[in-house]
Coordinates of C-alpha atoms in Angstrom, one line a residue:
A24 CA 107.7 95.6 139.6
D25 CA 105.6 93.3 137.5
P26 CA 104.3 94.2 134.0
L27 CA 100.7 94.9 135.3
T28 CA 102.0 97.3 138.0
L29 CA 104.3 99.1 135.5
A30 CA 101.4 99.6 133.1
L31 CA 99.2 101.0 135.9
L32 CA 101.9 103.4 136.9
R33 CA 102.4 104.6 133.3
W34 CA 98.8 105.2 132.4
G35 CA 97.5 106.0 135.9
I36 CA 100.0 108.9 136.3
G37 CA 99.6 109.7 132.6
V38 CA 95.9 110.2 132.7
L39 CA 96.3 112.4 135.9
C40 CA 98.4 114.7 133.7
V41 CA 96.3 114.5 130.5
L42 CA 92.9 115.0 132.1
P43 CA 93.5 118.5 133.6
V44 CA 95.2 119.6 130.3
A45 CA 92.1 118.4 128.4
L46 CA 89.8 120.2 130.8
L47 CA 91.9 123.4 130.7
M48 CA 92.0 123.4 126.9
R49 CA 88.3 122.7 126.7
A50 CA 88.9 119.7 124.6
R51 CA 86.0 118.2 122.5
W52 CA 85.0 114.9 124.0
P53 CA 84.0 111.8 122.0
G54 CA 80.2 111.7 121.3
P55 CA 77.9 108.9 122.6
Q56 CA 78.2 107.0 119.3
D57 CA 82.0 107.0 119.4
L58 CA 82.4 106.4 123.2
P59 CA 82.3 102.5 123.0
S60 CA 85.0 102.5 120.3
V61 CA 87.2 104.9 122.1
V62 CA 86.9 102.9 125.4
G63 CA 87.6 99.7 123.5
L64 CA 90.7 101.1 121.9
G65 CA 91.8 102.3 125.4
F66 CA 91.4 98.7 126.7
L67 CA 93.3 97.3 123.7
F68 CA 96.2 99.7 123.8
Y69 CA 96.6 101.2 127.3
G70 CA 95.7 97.9 128.8
L71 CA 96.6 94.8 126.7
F72 CA 99.4 96.3 124.6
T73 CA 101.3 97.8 127.6
I74 CA 101.1 94.5 129.7
L75 CA 102.4 92.6 126.7
Y76 CA 105.1 95.2 126.1
N77 CA 106.4 95.1 129.7
L78 CA 106.1 91.2 129.7
A79 CA 108.2 91.0 126.5
I80 CA 111.0 93.3 127.9
G81 CA 111.4 90.8 130.8
Y82 CA 112.3 87.9 128.4
T83 CA 114.7 89.5 126.0
T84 CA 117.3 92.3 125.5
A85 CA 116.3 95.9 124.8
A86 CA 117.9 95.7 121.2
R87 CA 116.0 92.5 120.3
A88 CA 112.7 93.9 121.7
S89 CA 113.2 97.1 119.8
L90 CA 113.7 95.0 116.6
A91 CA 110.3 93.4 117.1
L92 CA 108.8 96.8 117.9
S93 CA 110.2 98.2 114.7
T94 CA 107.8 96.1 112.7
L95 CA 105.1 98.6 113.7
P96 CA 105.2 100.5 110.4
L97 CA 104.9 97.3 108.4
Q98 CA 102.1 96.0 110.5
T99 CA 100.3 99.3 110.5
M100 CA 100.6 99.5 106.7
V101 CA 99.2 95.9 106.3
V102 CA 96.3 96.5 108.9
G103 CA 95.4 99.8 107.2
A104 CA 95.3 98.1 103.8
I105 CA 93.2 95.2 105.1
L106 CA 90.7 97.6 106.7
G107 CA 90.6 99.8 103.7
V108 CA 92.0 102.9 105.5
E109 CA 95.2 103.2 103.4
A110 CA 96.1 102.1 99.9
L111 CA 99.0 99.6 99.8
T112 CA 101.3 101.3 97.2
L113 CA 104.7 100.2 96.0
R114 CA 106.3 103.6 97.1
K115 CA 104.9 103.2 100.6
T116 CA 106.0 99.6 100.9
I117 CA 109.5 100.5 99.8
G118 CA 109.6 103.4 102.3
V119 CA 108.5 101.2 105.2
C120 CA 111.0 98.4 104.3
I121 CA 113.8 101.0 104.3
A122 CA 112.7 102.2 107.7
V123 CA 112.6 98.6 109.1
L124 CA 116.0 97.7 107.5
G125 CA 117.5 100.8 109.0
V126 CA 116.5 99.7 112.5
V127 CA 118.0 96.2 111.7
A128 CA 121.3 97.8 110.7
A129 CA 121.4 100.1 113.7
L130 CA 120.8 97.2 116.1
A131 CA 122.8 94.5 114.3
L132 CA 125.8 94.6 116.6
D133 CA 123.5 94.0 119.7
L134 CA 121.5 91.1 118.2
G135 CA 124.1 88.4 118.5
T136 CA 123.7 87.5 122.1
A137 CA 120.3 86.5 123.5
P138 CA 119.3 85.3 126.9
A139 CA 117.6 81.9 127.2
G140 CA 113.9 82.1 126.1
A141 CA 114.5 85.4 124.3
W142 CA 112.2 84.2 121.5
K143 CA 109.3 84.4 123.9
G144 CA 109.9 88.1 124.5
E145 CA 110.2 88.8 120.7
L146 CA 107.0 86.8 120.0
I147 CA 105.1 88.6 122.7
M148 CA 106.3 92.0 121.5
T149 CA 105.2 91.1 117.9
V150 CA 101.7 90.3 119.2
A151 CA 101.8 93.6 121.2
V152 CA 102.6 95.5 118.0
V153 CA 99.5 94.1 116.4
C154 CA 97.5 95.9 119.1
M155 CA 99.3 99.2 118.5
A156 CA 98.8 98.9 114.7
L157 CA 95.1 98.4 115.2
Y158 CA 95.1 101.5 117.5
N159 CA 96.9 103.6 114.9
V160 CA 94.6 102.7 112.1
L161 CA 91.3 102.9 114.0
S162 CA 92.0 106.0 116.0
R163 CA 92.1 108.8 113.3
P164 CA 88.4 109.1 112.5
L165 CA 87.5 109.0 116.2
I166 CA 90.1 111.8 116.9
Q167 CA 88.9 113.9 114.1
R168 CA 85.3 113.7 115.3
S169 CA 86.3 114.8 118.8
S170 CA 89.8 116.1 119.5
A171 CA 93.2 114.7 120.2
L172 CA 93.1 115.5 123.9
G173 CA 89.5 114.4 124.4
F174 CA 90.2 111.1 122.6
L175 CA 93.4 110.5 124.6
A176 CA 91.9 111.3 128.0
V177 CA 89.0 109.0 127.6
G178 CA 91.0 106.1 126.1
M179 CA 93.9 106.4 128.5
G180 CA 91.4 106.8 131.4
A181 CA 89.5 103.6 130.4
G182 CA 92.8 101.7 130.1
A183 CA 94.0 103.0 133.5
V184 CA 90.7 102.1 135.2
A185 CA 90.8 98.6 133.8
L186 CA 94.4 98.1 134.9
L187 CA 93.5 99.4 138.4
I188 CA 90.6 96.9 138.7
V189 CA 92.8 93.9 137.6
T190 CA 95.6 95.1 139.9
L191 CA 93.2 95.2 142.9
I192 CA 91.7 91.8 142.1
T193 CA 95.1 90.2 141.8
G194 CA 96.5 92.0 144.9
R195 CA 99.4 93.5 143.0
L196 CA 98.7 97.0 144.2
A197 CA 100.7 96.1 147.3
V198 CA 103.8 96.2 145.2
L199 CA 103.7 100.0 145.3
A200 CA 104.0 99.9 149.0
T201 CA 107.5 98.5 148.6
F202 CA 108.7 101.4 146.5
G203 CA 111.3 103.8 147.7
A204 CA 112.1 107.2 146.4
P205 CA 114.2 106.0 143.4
Q206 CA 111.3 103.8 142.3
W207 CA 108.7 106.5 142.6
I208 CA 110.9 109.0 140.7
A209 CA 111.3 106.4 137.9
G210 CA 107.5 105.7 138.0
V211 CA 106.5 109.4 137.8
Y212 CA 109.0 109.9 135.0
L213 CA 107.5 107.0 133.1
G214 CA 104.0 108.3 133.6
V215 CA 104.7 112.0 132.8
T216 CA 107.0 111.5 129.8
G217 CA 106.3 108.0 128.5
G218 CA 102.6 108.2 129.3
A219 CA 101.2 111.7 129.1
L220 CA 103.7 113.7 126.9
A221 CA 104.6 111.0 124.5
F222 CA 101.0 110.1 123.7
I223 CA 99.7 113.7 123.6
L224 CA 102.2 114.1 120.7
W225 CA 101.3 110.7 119.2
V226 CA 97.5 111.3 118.9
M227 CA 98.2 114.8 117.6
A228 CA 100.3 113.2 114.9
L229 CA 97.6 110.6 114.2
E230 CA 95.2 113.5 113.7
R231 CA 97.3 115.1 111.1
A232 CA 99.0 112.3 109.1
S233 CA 98.3 108.8 107.9
P234 CA 98.8 105.8 110.4
T235 CA 101.7 104.4 108.4
R236 CA 103.5 107.8 108.3
V237 CA 103.1 108.2 112.1
A238 CA 104.2 104.6 112.7
N239 CA 107.3 105.1 110.6
T240 CA 108.6 107.7 113.1
M241 CA 108.9 105.0 115.7

């Protein structure tokens, strides 16, 4: 499947899981003043980030893509400082650098061999991480004014709808008709665990801790 179809599977199935949970738990929804921001972040992360992420994986190895993704804490810290959300302290900077260097050490043995054009994947992944850093930094006040589940359901739903529209316009929805049982099992797994469950936990973490601390867990 192409990056767009994978993104639609992940967030389309994800929002079908998150929405009933939010309704059952009587989640507090974003207010009218916050709705444009929540929808915008949904387009940025669940739309643009995921397409770039899937595209990057197609160019490079998992280890090299993971290394580019591991810059998330560093980028989140810098974006938070620029936007005045978090203070850029020496202690925090040292902690983030240790986390990134730990990933480099863990992946070092797998970084030697690279397919042709791997740099494209790593560059695309680095740009994708900027989208996620912005999402991390800008989400917290919106989550706190509504709720983690309400924020997630609206944002993920907006991203899924945007992906569905683009998929219909480009005719890529037909790819799903070629799927057999193994592909659908993988797609459902991606949506339930990598979409719904992972990001219920992620936004709950953003609600309770600073963006850089949450990003460091990546």
